[in-house]
PDB file of C-alpha atoms and ligand atoms in Angstrom:
ATOM      1  CA  MET A   1     -19.475 -29.111  -1.841  1.00  0.00           C
ATOM      2  CA  ASP A   2     -21.286 -25.798  -1.957  1.00  0.00           C
ATOM      3  CA  ASN A   3     -21.926 -24.797   1.680  1.00  0.00           C
ATOM      4  CA  LEU A   4     -18.265 -25.035   2.614  1.00  0.00           C
ATOM      5  CA  SER A   5     -18.020 -21.684   4.345  1.00  0.00           C
ATOM      6  CA  ASN A   6     -20.900 -22.579   6.662  1.00  0.00           C
ATOM      7  CA  ILE A   7     -19.334 -22.896  10.091  1.00  0.00           C
ATOM      8  CA  SER A   8     -21.288 -25.964  11.177  1.00  0.00           C
ATOM      9  CA  VAL A   9     -20.363 -27.760   7.921  1.00  0.00           C
ATOM     10  CA  ILE A  10     -16.699 -26.895   8.453  1.00  0.00           C
ATOM     11  CA  LYS A  11     -16.774 -28.035  12.089  1.00  0.00           C
ATOM     12  CA  ASP A  12     -18.402 -31.308  11.081  1.00  0.00           C
ATOM     13  CA  ILE A  13     -15.702 -31.983   8.424  1.00  0.00           C
ATOM     14  CA  LEU A  14     -12.863 -31.102  10.789  1.00  0.00           C
ATOM     15  CA  ILE A  15     -14.235 -33.256  13.628  1.00  0.00           C
ATOM     16  CA  ARG A  16     -14.927 -36.232  11.346  1.00  0.00           C
ATOM     17  CA  HIS A  17     -11.313 -36.078  10.053  1.00  0.00           C
ATOM     18  CA  GLY A  18      -9.840 -35.365  13.498  1.00  0.00           C
ATOM     19  CA  PHE A  19      -8.198 -32.212  12.072  1.00  0.00           C
ATOM     20  CA  THR A  20      -6.548 -29.653  14.371  1.00  0.00           C
ATOM     21  CA  PHE A  21      -5.309 -26.276  13.127  1.00  0.00           C
ATOM     22  CA  SER A  22      -1.584 -25.687  12.738  1.00  0.00           C
ATOM     23  CA  LYS A  23      -0.602 -22.185  13.821  1.00  0.00           C
ATOM     24  CA  LYS A  24       2.850 -22.748  12.339  1.00  0.00           C
ATOM     25  CA  LEU A  25       1.346 -23.237   8.860  1.00  0.00           C
ATOM     26  CA  GLY A  26      -0.842 -20.115   9.135  1.00  0.00           C
ATOM     27  CA  GLN A  27      -4.086 -22.084   9.110  1.00  0.00           C
ATOM     28  CA  ASN A  28      -6.918 -19.575   9.465  1.00  0.00           C
ATOM     29  CA  PHE A  29      -9.777 -20.850   7.328  1.00  0.00           C
ATOM     30  CA  LEU A  30     -12.400 -18.559   5.827  1.00  0.00           C
ATOM     31  CA  ILE A  31     -15.906 -18.890   7.291  1.00  0.00           C
ATOM     32  CA  ASN A  32     -17.446 -15.761   5.755  1.00  0.00           C
ATOM     33  CA  PRO A  33     -19.481 -16.962   2.717  1.00  0.00           C
ATOM     34  CA  THR A  34     -19.259 -13.632   0.883  1.00  0.00           C
ATOM     35  CA  VAL A  35     -15.476 -13.460   0.633  1.00  0.00           C
ATOM     36  CA  CYS A  36     -14.473 -16.395  -1.615  1.00  0.00           C
ATOM     37  CA  PRO A  37     -16.898 -15.590  -4.462  1.00  0.00           C
ATOM     38  CA  ARG A  38     -15.524 -12.030  -4.482  1.00  0.00           C
ATOM     39  CA  ILE A  39     -11.893 -13.223  -4.633  1.00  0.00           C
ATOM     40  CA  ALA A  40     -12.793 -15.608  -7.456  1.00  0.00           C
ATOM     41  CA  GLU A  41     -14.717 -12.950  -9.425  1.00  0.00           C
ATOM     42  CA  MET A  42     -12.014 -10.309  -9.001  1.00  0.00           C
ATOM     43  CA  GLY A  43      -9.130 -12.789  -9.437  1.00  0.00           C
ATOM     44  CA  ASN A  44      -9.686 -13.779 -13.082  1.00  0.00           C
ATOM     45  CA  ALA A  45     -11.413 -17.099 -12.295  1.00  0.00           C
ATOM     46  CA  LYS A  46     -13.297 -17.424 -15.564  1.00  0.00           C
ATOM     47  CA  SER A  47     -13.501 -19.585 -18.634  1.00  0.00           C
ATOM     48  CA  GLY A  48     -10.187 -19.689 -20.519  1.00  0.00           C
ATOM     49  CA  PHE A  49      -8.166 -19.233 -17.299  1.00  0.00           C
ATOM     50  CA  GLY A  50      -6.164 -21.727 -15.289  1.00  0.00           C
ATOM     51  CA  ILE A  51      -5.928 -20.770 -11.630  1.00  0.00           C
ATOM     52  CA  LEU A  52      -2.970 -21.642  -9.424  1.00  0.00           C
ATOM     53  CA  GLU A  53      -4.149 -21.581  -5.814  1.00  0.00           C
ATOM     54  CA  ILE A  54      -1.722 -21.609  -2.892  1.00  0.00           C
ATOM     55  CA  GLY A  55      -2.911 -23.155   0.376  1.00  0.00           C
ATOM     56  CA  PRO A  56      -6.457 -24.417  -0.325  1.00  0.00           C
ATOM     57  CA  GLY A  57      -7.064 -25.468   3.310  1.00  0.00           C
ATOM     58  CA  ILE A  58     -10.339 -27.411   3.252  1.00  0.00           C
ATOM     59  CA  GLY A  59     -11.151 -26.054  -0.234  1.00  0.00           C
ATOM     60  CA  VAL A  60     -13.538 -23.185   0.447  1.00  0.00           C
ATOM     61  CA  LEU A  61     -11.914 -20.811  -2.088  1.00  0.00           C
ATOM     62  CA  THR A  62     -10.969 -23.714  -4.407  1.00  0.00           C
ATOM     63  CA  ASN A  63     -14.649 -24.559  -4.720  1.00  0.00           C
ATOM     64  CA  GLU A  64     -15.514 -21.033  -5.934  1.00  0.00           C
ATOM     65  CA  LEU A  65     -12.539 -20.994  -8.313  1.00  0.00           C
ATOM     66  CA  ALA A  66     -13.465 -24.384  -9.793  1.00  0.00           C
ATOM     67  CA  LYS A  67     -17.013 -23.216 -10.514  1.00  0.00           C
ATOM     68  CA  ARG A  68     -15.731 -20.373 -12.658  1.00  0.00           C
ATOM     69  CA  ALA A  69     -12.289 -21.211 -14.128  1.00  0.00           C
ATOM     70  CA  SER A  70     -11.363 -23.784 -16.756  1.00  0.00           C
ATOM     71  CA  LYS A  71      -8.907 -25.507 -14.417  1.00  0.00           C
ATOM     72  CA  VAL A  72      -7.570 -25.120 -10.865  1.00  0.00           C
ATOM     73  CA  VAL A  73      -4.311 -26.458  -9.515  1.00  0.00           C
ATOM     74  CA  ALA A  74      -4.031 -26.012  -5.726  1.00  0.00           C
ATOM     75  CA  VAL A  75      -0.780 -26.489  -3.819  1.00  0.00           C
ATOM     76  CA  GLU A  76      -1.192 -27.468  -0.172  1.00  0.00           C
ATOM     77  CA  ILE A  77       1.698 -28.263   2.177  1.00  0.00           C
ATOM     78  CA  ASP A  78      -0.328 -30.089   4.847  1.00  0.00           C
ATOM     79  CA  GLU A  79      -0.777 -33.769   4.055  1.00  0.00           C
ATOM     80  CA  ARG A  80      -3.554 -34.070   6.659  1.00  0.00           C
ATOM     81  CA  LEU A  81      -5.785 -31.942   4.396  1.00  0.00           C
ATOM     82  CA  MET A  82      -5.566 -34.344   1.417  1.00  0.00           C
ATOM     83  CA  PRO A  83      -8.470 -36.640   2.428  1.00  0.00           C
ATOM     84  CA  ILE A  84     -10.566 -33.599   3.358  1.00  0.00           C
ATOM     85  CA  LEU A  85      -9.963 -31.972  -0.045  1.00  0.00           C
ATOM     86  CA  ASP A  86     -10.802 -35.270  -1.771  1.00  0.00           C
ATOM     87  CA  GLU A  87     -14.175 -35.090  -0.057  1.00  0.00           C
ATOM     88  CA  THR A  88     -14.966 -31.373  -0.375  1.00  0.00           C
ATOM     89  CA  LEU A  89     -13.921 -31.058  -4.023  1.00  0.00           C
ATOM     90  CA  ALA A  90     -15.181 -34.432  -5.225  1.00  0.00           C
ATOM     91  CA  GLU A  91     -17.705 -32.937  -7.637  1.00  0.00           C
ATOM     92  CA  HIS A  92     -15.126 -30.797  -9.489  1.00  0.00           C
ATOM     93  CA  LYS A  93     -13.319 -32.652 -12.272  1.00  0.00           C
ATOM     94  CA  ASN A  94     -11.251 -29.579 -13.182  1.00  0.00           C
ATOM     95  CA  VAL A  95      -9.292 -29.456  -9.887  1.00  0.00           C
ATOM     96  CA  LYS A  96      -5.892 -30.979  -9.144  1.00  0.00           C
ATOM     97  CA  ILE A  97      -4.352 -30.885  -5.680  1.00  0.00           C
ATOM     98  CA  ILE A  98      -0.585 -31.023  -5.261  1.00  0.00           C
ATOM     99  CA  ASN A  99       0.716 -31.878  -1.798  1.00  0.00           C
ATOM    100  CA  ALA A 100       3.896 -29.747  -1.621  1.00  0.00           C
ATOM    101  CA  ASP A 101       5.541 -26.655  -0.201  1.00  0.00           C
ATOM    102  CA  VAL A 102       4.949 -23.974  -2.841  1.00  0.00           C
ATOM    103  CA  MET A 103       8.413 -22.559  -2.160  1.00  0.00           C
ATOM    104  CA  ASP A 104      10.009 -25.818  -3.364  1.00  0.00           C
ATOM    105  CA  LEU A 105       8.126 -26.049  -6.644  1.00  0.00           C
ATOM    106  CA  ASP A 106       9.336 -25.125 -10.108  1.00  0.00           C
ATOM    107  CA  LEU A 107       6.264 -23.036 -10.988  1.00  0.00           C
ATOM    108  CA  HIS A 108       7.358 -22.442 -14.604  1.00  0.00           C
ATOM    109  CA  LYS A 109       7.283 -26.206 -15.109  1.00  0.00           C
ATOM    110  CA  LEU A 110       4.001 -26.600 -13.269  1.00  0.00           C
ATOM    111  CA  ILE A 111       2.319 -23.885 -15.337  1.00  0.00           C
ATOM    112  CA  ALA A 112       3.649 -25.296 -18.631  1.00  0.00           C
ATOM    113  CA  GLU A 113       2.487 -28.824 -17.743  1.00  0.00           C
ATOM    114  CA  GLU A 114      -0.900 -27.994 -16.204  1.00  0.00           C
ATOM    115  CA  PHE A 115      -2.190 -24.899 -18.009  1.00  0.00           C
ATOM    116  CA  SER A 116      -1.269 -25.387 -21.653  1.00  0.00           C
ATOM    117  CA  GLY A 117      -3.453 -23.170 -23.886  1.00  0.00           C
ATOM    118  CA  LEU A 118      -4.908 -21.246 -20.922  1.00  0.00           C
ATOM    119  CA  ASP A 119      -4.261 -17.802 -19.473  1.00  0.00           C
ATOM    120  CA  VAL A 120      -3.056 -18.165 -15.906  1.00  0.00           C
ATOM    121  CA  ALA A 121      -3.751 -16.295 -12.664  1.00  0.00           C
ATOM    122  CA  VAL A 122      -2.861 -16.936  -9.026  1.00  0.00           C
ATOM    123  CA  CYS A 123      -5.489 -16.749  -6.271  1.00  0.00           C
ATOM    124  CA  ALA A 124      -4.868 -17.423  -2.596  1.00  0.00           C
ATOM    125  CA  ASN A 125      -5.714 -16.818   0.997  1.00  0.00           C
ATOM    126  CA  LEU A 126      -2.019 -16.783   1.868  1.00  0.00           C
ATOM    127  CA  PRO A 127      -0.450 -18.202   5.011  1.00  0.00           C
ATOM    128  CA  TYR A 128       0.653 -15.050   6.805  1.00  0.00           C
ATOM    129  CA  TYR A 129       3.994 -16.362   8.028  1.00  0.00           C
ATOM    130  CA  ILE A 130       5.295 -16.522   4.463  1.00  0.00           C
ATOM    131  CA  THR A 131       3.296 -13.864   2.549  1.00  0.00           C
ATOM    132  CA  SER A 132       6.194 -11.750   1.255  1.00  0.00           C
ATOM    133  CA  PRO A 133       8.467 -14.670   0.223  1.00  0.00           C
ATOM    134  CA  ILE A 134       5.600 -16.234  -1.759  1.00  0.00           C
ATOM    135  CA  ILE A 135       4.691 -12.986  -3.487  1.00  0.00           C
ATOM    136  CA  MET A 136       8.353 -12.272  -4.257  1.00  0.00           C
ATOM    137  CA  LYS A 137       8.777 -15.765  -5.704  1.00  0.00           C
ATOM    138  CA  LEU A 138       5.725 -15.341  -7.887  1.00  0.00           C
ATOM    139  CA  LEU A 139       6.878 -11.959  -9.152  1.00  0.00           C
ATOM    140  CA  LYS A 140      10.642 -12.447  -9.457  1.00  0.00           C
ATOM    141  CA  ASP A 141      10.353 -15.803 -11.226  1.00  0.00           C
ATOM    142  CA  ARG A 142       8.606 -13.890 -14.047  1.00  0.00           C
ATOM    143  CA  LEU A 143       5.911 -16.499 -14.346  1.00  0.00           C
ATOM    144  CA  PRO A 144       3.605 -16.249 -17.353  1.00  0.00           C
ATOM    145  CA  ILE A 145       0.666 -15.058 -15.204  1.00  0.00           C
ATOM    146  CA  LYS A 146      -1.787 -12.221 -15.658  1.00  0.00           C
ATOM    147  CA  SER A 147      -2.522 -11.449 -12.004  1.00  0.00           C
ATOM    148  CA  ILE A 148      -2.074 -12.435  -8.362  1.00  0.00           C
ATOM    149  CA  THR A 149      -5.105 -11.954  -6.113  1.00  0.00           C
ATOM    150  CA  ALA A 150      -4.359 -12.694  -2.491  1.00  0.00           C
ATOM    151  CA  MET A 151      -5.668 -12.328   1.030  1.00  0.00           C
ATOM    152  CA  VAL A 152      -2.951 -10.911   3.216  1.00  0.00           C
ATOM    153  CA  GLN A 153      -2.681  -9.268   6.622  1.00  0.00           C
ATOM    154  CA  LYS A 154      -4.015  -5.709   6.409  1.00  0.00           C
ATOM    155  CA  GLU A 155      -0.660  -4.257   7.454  1.00  0.00           C
ATOM    156  CA  ALA A 156       1.180  -6.297   4.809  1.00  0.00           C
ATOM    157  CA  GLY A 157      -1.370  -5.233   2.166  1.00  0.00           C
ATOM    158  CA  VAL A 158      -0.849  -1.568   2.971  1.00  0.00           C
ATOM    159  CA  ARG A 159       2.931  -2.011   2.699  1.00  0.00           C
ATOM    160  CA  LEU A 160       2.791  -4.041  -0.518  1.00  0.00           C
ATOM    161  CA  CYS A 161       0.477  -1.569  -2.238  1.00  0.00           C
ATOM    162  CA  ALA A 162       1.883   1.693  -0.840  1.00  0.00           C
ATOM    163  CA  PRO A 163       2.697   4.372  -3.407  1.00  0.00           C
ATOM    164  CA  LEU A 164       6.481   4.808  -3.710  1.00  0.00           C
ATOM    165  CA  GLY A 165       7.691   7.867  -1.857  1.00  0.00           C
ATOM    166  CA  THR A 166       5.282   7.349   1.037  1.00  0.00           C
ATOM    167  CA  ARG A 167       6.205   6.191   4.542  1.00  0.00           C
ATOM    168  CA  ASP A 168       4.628   2.763   4.166  1.00  0.00           C
ATOM    169  CA  ALA A 169       6.742   1.896   1.108  1.00  0.00           C
ATOM    170  CA  GLY A 170       9.757  -0.386   1.631  1.00  0.00           C
ATOM    171  CA  ALA A 171      12.008  -2.692  -0.388  1.00  0.00           C
ATOM    172  CA  VAL A 172       9.150  -5.147  -0.907  1.00  0.00           C
ATOM    173  CA  THR A 173       6.926  -2.323  -2.262  1.00  0.00           C
ATOM    174  CA  VAL A 174       9.608  -1.480  -4.820  1.00  0.00           C
ATOM    175  CA  ALA A 175       9.726  -5.103  -5.962  1.00  0.00           C
ATOM    176  CA  VAL A 176       5.927  -5.207  -6.299  1.00  0.00           C
ATOM    177  CA  ASP A 177       5.887  -1.904  -8.155  1.00  0.00           C
ATOM    178  CA  TYR A 178       8.695  -3.064 -10.469  1.00  0.00           C
ATOM    179  CA  PHE A 179       6.740  -6.073 -11.689  1.00  0.00           C
ATOM    180  CA  SER A 180       3.093  -5.097 -11.343  1.00  0.00           C
ATOM    181  CA  LYS A 181       0.366  -2.597 -10.674  1.00  0.00           C
ATOM    182  CA  ALA A 182      -0.856  -3.246  -7.153  1.00  0.00           C
ATOM    183  CA  SER A 183      -4.130  -2.355  -5.490  1.00  0.00           C
ATOM    184  CA  ILE A 184      -6.110  -3.188  -2.360  1.00  0.00           C
ATOM    185  CA  LEU A 185      -9.484  -4.604  -3.422  1.00  0.00           C
ATOM    186  CA  PHE A 186     -11.347  -4.867  -0.101  1.00  0.00           C
ATOM    187  CA  ASP A 187     -10.912  -5.375   3.637  1.00  0.00           C
ATOM    188  CA  VAL A 188     -11.824  -8.545   5.533  1.00  0.00           C
ATOM    189  CA  SER A 189     -12.394  -8.537   9.281  1.00  0.00           C
ATOM    190  CA  ARG A 190     -10.710 -11.026  11.640  1.00  0.00           C
ATOM    191  CA  GLY A 191     -14.092 -12.514  12.477  1.00  0.00           C
ATOM    192  CA  SER A 192     -14.264 -13.970   8.936  1.00  0.00           C
ATOM    193  CA  PHE A 193     -11.773 -16.707   9.878  1.00  0.00           C
ATOM    194  CA  MET A 194     -11.576 -19.773  12.046  1.00  0.00           C
ATOM    195  CA  PRO A 195      -9.624 -19.619  14.252  1.00  0.00           C
ATOM    196  CA  SER A 196      -9.882 -15.837  14.313  1.00  0.00           C
ATOM    197  CA  PRO A 197      -6.432 -14.182  13.969  1.00  0.00           C
ATOM    198  CA  ASN A 198      -5.645 -11.117  16.067  1.00  0.00           C
ATOM    199  CA  VAL A 199      -5.297  -8.868  13.010  1.00  0.00           C
ATOM    200  CA  ASP A 200      -7.595  -7.828  10.173  1.00  0.00           C
ATOM    201  CA  SER A 201      -6.901  -8.727   6.538  1.00  0.00           C
ATOM    202  CA  CYS A 202      -7.373  -7.357   3.054  1.00  0.00           C
ATOM    203  CA  VAL A 203      -7.458  -8.744  -0.463  1.00  0.00           C
ATOM    204  CA  VAL A 204      -4.844  -7.307  -2.815  1.00  0.00           C
ATOM    205  CA  ARG A 205      -4.386  -7.736  -6.530  1.00  0.00           C
ATOM    206  CA  PHE A 206      -1.180  -7.430  -8.567  1.00  0.00           C
ATOM    207  CA  ASP A 207      -1.717  -7.027 -12.290  1.00  0.00           C
ATOM    208  CA  ILE A 208       1.499  -8.131 -13.919  1.00  0.00           C
ATOM    209  CA  ASP A 209       3.101  -5.362 -15.959  1.00  0.00           C
ATOM    210  CA  GLU A 210       5.289  -6.733 -18.725  1.00  0.00           C
ATOM    211  CA  ASN A 211       6.003  -3.367 -20.317  1.00  0.00           C
ATOM    212  CA  GLY A 212       7.522  -1.271 -17.512  1.00  0.00           C
ATOM    213  CA  VAL A 213      11.095   0.100 -17.629  1.00  0.00           C
ATOM    214  CA  LYS A 214      13.535  -2.607 -16.540  1.00  0.00           C
ATOM    215  CA  ALA A 215      16.990  -2.469 -14.918  1.00  0.00           C
ATOM    216  CA  ASN A 216      20.030  -3.675 -16.886  1.00  0.00           C
ATOM    217  CA  ASP A 217      20.891  -6.162 -14.124  1.00  0.00           C
ATOM    218  CA  GLU A 218      17.874  -7.073 -11.987  1.00  0.00           C
ATOM    219  CA  GLU A 219      19.827  -8.932  -9.333  1.00  0.00           C
ATOM    220  CA  PHE A 220      22.030  -5.877  -8.778  1.00  0.00           C
ATOM    221  CA  PHE A 221      18.969  -3.557  -8.867  1.00  0.00           C
ATOM    222  CA  PHE A 222      17.292  -5.471  -6.013  1.00  0.00           C
ATOM    223  CA  LYS A 223      20.556  -5.570  -4.049  1.00  0.00           C
ATOM    224  CA  VAL A 224      20.745  -1.777  -4.327  1.00  0.00           C
ATOM    225  CA  VAL A 225      17.046  -1.455  -3.350  1.00  0.00           C
ATOM    226  CA  ARG A 226      17.571  -3.611  -0.243  1.00  0.00           C
ATOM    227  CA  GLY A 227      20.568  -1.418   0.631  1.00  0.00           C
ATOM    228  CA  MET A 228      18.540   1.743   0.042  1.00  0.00           C
ATOM    229  CA  PHE A 229      15.820   0.720   2.463  1.00  0.00           C
ATOM    230  CA  SER A 230      18.053  -0.791   5.118  1.00  0.00           C
ATOM    231  CA  GLN A 231      18.518   2.582   6.839  1.00  0.00           C
ATOM    232  CA  ARG A 232      15.984   4.767   5.121  1.00  0.00           C
ATOM    233  CA  ARG A 233      16.538   7.821   7.353  1.00  0.00           C
ATOM    234  CA  LYS A 234      20.073   8.212   6.028  1.00  0.00           C
ATOM    235  CA  THR A 235      20.951   9.893   2.738  1.00  0.00           C
ATOM    236  CA  LEU A 236      21.121   7.728  -0.366  1.00  0.00           C
ATOM    237  CA  VAL A 237      24.903   8.006  -0.529  1.00  0.00           C
ATOM    238  CA  ASN A 238      25.426   6.901   3.087  1.00  0.00           C
ATOM    239  CA  CYS A 239      22.858   4.138   2.874  1.00  0.00           C
ATOM    240  CA  VAL A 240      24.179   2.563  -0.312  1.00  0.00           C
ATOM    241  CA  SER A 241      27.881   3.027   0.360  1.00  0.00           C
ATOM    242  CA  GLY A 242      27.424   1.546   3.877  1.00  0.00           C
ATOM    243  CA  SER A 243      25.239  -1.417   3.007  1.00  0.00           C
ATOM    244  CA  LEU A 244      27.021  -2.379  -0.238  1.00  0.00           C
ATOM    245  CA  GLY A 245      30.513  -1.580   1.094  1.00  0.00           C
ATOM    246  CA  LEU A 246      31.226   0.916  -1.720  1.00  0.00           C
ATOM    247  CA  ASP A 247      33.420   3.995  -1.831  1.00  0.00           C
ATOM    248  CA  LYS A 248      31.298   7.124  -1.209  1.00  0.00           C
ATOM    249  CA  GLN A 249      32.766   9.034  -4.143  1.00  0.00           C
ATOM    250  CA  ARG A 250      31.689   6.310  -6.567  1.00  0.00           C
ATOM    251  CA  VAL A 251      28.161   6.299  -5.177  1.00  0.00           C
ATOM    252  CA  LEU A 252      28.090  10.105  -5.395  1.00  0.00           C
ATOM    253  CA  SER A 253      29.209   9.947  -8.994  1.00  0.00           C
ATOM    254  CA  ALA A 254      26.269   7.604  -9.809  1.00  0.00           C
ATOM    255  CA  ILE A 255      23.909   9.955  -7.931  1.00  0.00           C
ATOM    256  CA  GLU A 256      25.185  12.888  -9.996  1.00  0.00           C
ATOM    257  CA  LYS A 257      24.837  10.940 -13.251  1.00  0.00           C
ATOM    258  CA  THR A 258      21.221  10.217 -12.309  1.00  0.00           C
ATOM    259  CA  GLU A 259      20.644  13.971 -11.841  1.00  0.00           C
ATOM    260  CA  LEU A 260      19.772  13.624  -8.164  1.00  0.00           C
ATOM    261  CA  SER A 261      20.733  15.868  -5.266  1.00  0.00           C
ATOM    262  CA  PRO A 262      23.773  14.592  -3.294  1.00  0.00           C
ATOM    263  CA  THR A 263      21.597  14.796  -0.143  1.00  0.00           C
ATOM    264  CA  VAL A 264      18.621  12.900  -1.577  1.00  0.00           C
ATOM    265  CA  ARG A 265      17.027  10.247   0.690  1.00  0.00           C
ATOM    266  CA  PRO A 266      16.168   6.787  -0.637  1.00  0.00           C
ATOM    267  CA  GLU A 267      12.412   7.161  -0.217  1.00  0.00           C
ATOM    268  CA  GLN A 268      12.377  10.251  -2.463  1.00  0.00           C
ATOM    269  CA  LEU A 269      13.317   8.296  -5.592  1.00  0.00           C
ATOM    270  CA  THR A 270      10.690   7.428  -8.194  1.00  0.00           C
ATOM    271  CA  MET A 271      10.869   3.991  -9.903  1.00  0.00           C
ATOM    272  CA  PRO A 272      12.539   5.356 -13.108  1.00  0.00           C
ATOM    273  CA  LYS A 273      15.132   7.174 -10.929  1.00  0.00           C
ATOM    274  CA  MET A 274      15.817   4.029  -8.867  1.00  0.00           C
ATOM    275  CA  ILE A 275      16.387   2.016 -12.020  1.00  0.00           C
ATOM    276  CA  ALA A 276      18.593   4.716 -13.544  1.00  0.00           C
ATOM    277  CA  PHE A 277      20.579   5.026 -10.303  1.00  0.00           C
ATOM    278  CA  ALA A 278      21.213   1.266 -10.097  1.00  0.00           C
ATOM    279  CA  ASP A 279      22.245   1.176 -13.789  1.00  0.00           C
ATOM    280  CA  ASN A 280      24.589   4.168 -13.284  1.00  0.00           C
ATOM    281  CA  LEU A 281      26.056   2.646 -10.119  1.00  0.00           C
ATOM    282  CA  MET A 282      26.726  -0.581 -11.952  1.00  0.00           C
ATOM    283  CA  ALA A 283      28.506   1.326 -14.735  1.00  0.00           C
ATOM    284  CA  VAL A 284      30.615   3.270 -12.195  1.00  0.00           C
ATOM    285  CA  ILE A 285      31.626   0.071 -10.363  1.00  0.00           C
ATOM    286  CA  GLN A 286      32.572  -1.689 -13.576  1.00  0.00           C
ATOM    287  CA  LYS A 287      34.847   1.142 -14.727  1.00  0.00           C
TER     288      LYS A 287
HETATM  289  N1  SAM B 301      -7.641 -21.265   1.403  1.00  0.00           N
HETATM  290  C1  SAM B 301      -8.084 -21.692   2.725  1.00  0.00           C
HETATM  291  C2  SAM B 301      -9.153 -20.749   3.234  1.00  0.00           C
HETATM  292  O1  SAM B 301      -9.238 -19.646   2.685  1.00  0.00           O
HETATM  293  O2  SAM B 301      -9.897 -21.105   4.147  1.00  0.00           O
HETATM  294  C3  SAM B 301      -6.917 -21.786   3.721  1.00  0.00           C
HETATM  295  C4  SAM B 301      -6.087 -20.550   3.876  1.00  0.00           C
HETATM  296  S1  SAM B 301      -4.927 -20.643   5.229  1.00  0.00           S
HETATM  297  C5  SAM B 301      -4.726 -18.915   5.561  1.00  0.00           C
HETATM  298  C6  SAM B 301      -3.362 -20.971   4.446  1.00  0.00           C
HETATM  299  C7  SAM B 301      -3.189 -22.392   3.886  1.00  0.00           C
HETATM  300  O3  SAM B 301      -1.875 -22.477   3.305  1.00  0.00           O
HETATM  301  C8  SAM B 301      -3.258 -23.512   4.897  1.00  0.00           C
HETATM  302  O4  SAM B 301      -4.082 -24.544   4.414  1.00  0.00           O
HETATM  303  C9  SAM B 301      -1.806 -23.997   5.036  1.00  0.00           C
HETATM  304  O5  SAM B 301      -1.706 -25.376   5.388  1.00  0.00           O
HETATM  305  C10 SAM B 301      -1.276 -23.715   3.642  1.00  0.00           C
HETATM  306  N2  SAM B 301       0.195 -23.512   3.565  1.00  0.00           N
HETATM  307  C11 SAM B 301       1.001 -22.993   4.533  1.00  0.00           C
HETATM  308  N3  SAM B 301       2.277 -22.919   4.067  1.00  0.00           N
HETATM  309  C12 SAM B 301       2.286 -23.402   2.815  1.00  0.00           C
HETATM  310  C13 SAM B 301       3.306 -23.605   1.826  1.00  0.00           C
HETATM  311  N4  SAM B 301       4.593 -23.255   2.065  1.00  0.00           N
HETATM  312  N5  SAM B 301       2.966 -24.163   0.644  1.00  0.00           N
HETATM  313  C14 SAM B 301       1.671 -24.518   0.390  1.00  0.00           C
HETATM  314  N6  SAM B 301       0.665 -24.340   1.286  1.00  0.00           N
HETATM  315  C15 SAM B 301       0.937 -23.777   2.482  1.00  0.00           C
END
């Protein structure tokens, strides 16, 4: 169905199916016809690509993805949307809808089964209540994907894409930066959605970086990062010794090995220094 972002078409579908929006599931559907084609174009929806979509809603973005990509698999948690998606996507033979919570799925298995022989990218207008956990799952699971292109709350987008060393950067920014190159593509006003949320949004893209420097033990690295950003005003030594329950002298010894000042603050560390610090701390602990 091509005029899916037309508000009277959407209202007609929703009324016919007796659908009411669930705030709990972050259901704000796109009604601005210019946005979905842009997400699809900028999100690698093209021949030779399989697209994993999270939260298709009534299928407005799915429709644009299906027109361009070789295959689309869309994961939607809300069972009530199944008959609607059957109707709105009926003309596309390259779309499969899975009724599930994306957080419960084995995405490695899904990609292997559904996208054999294709490059893979993720596209989504994400439910805001679960934006960071979904992005972290997609990145930390090291899925064989080229990019993630997602609509997120403006504030979350700024945090996710902040350059390290700036005020907006936090533990989640470090994780994003560790696995990908992140950028904000464009802003989307609150009036582009139904119902209209009380915040603006933006579309971000993460291009997966397979060649960056990696920590010796990733689980430990992210534990250290969470500790580093738990009380970011403190010095690195106080933050990390406090949050990880480690002896200060040991943490100082790792700081020294990393050629950092003993009074350095967590947000002053570059990515290579963070990785080196976590590796050195691990070595000190294991001694
Ligand atoms: N893509 C549609 C659009 O742009 O109009 C809908 C986007 S709406 C912001 C988010 C969608 O994600 C909703 O359809 C919601 O039911 C679905 N959703 C929420 N939590 C989910 C989860 N854990 N797994 C899969 N889908 C989820």
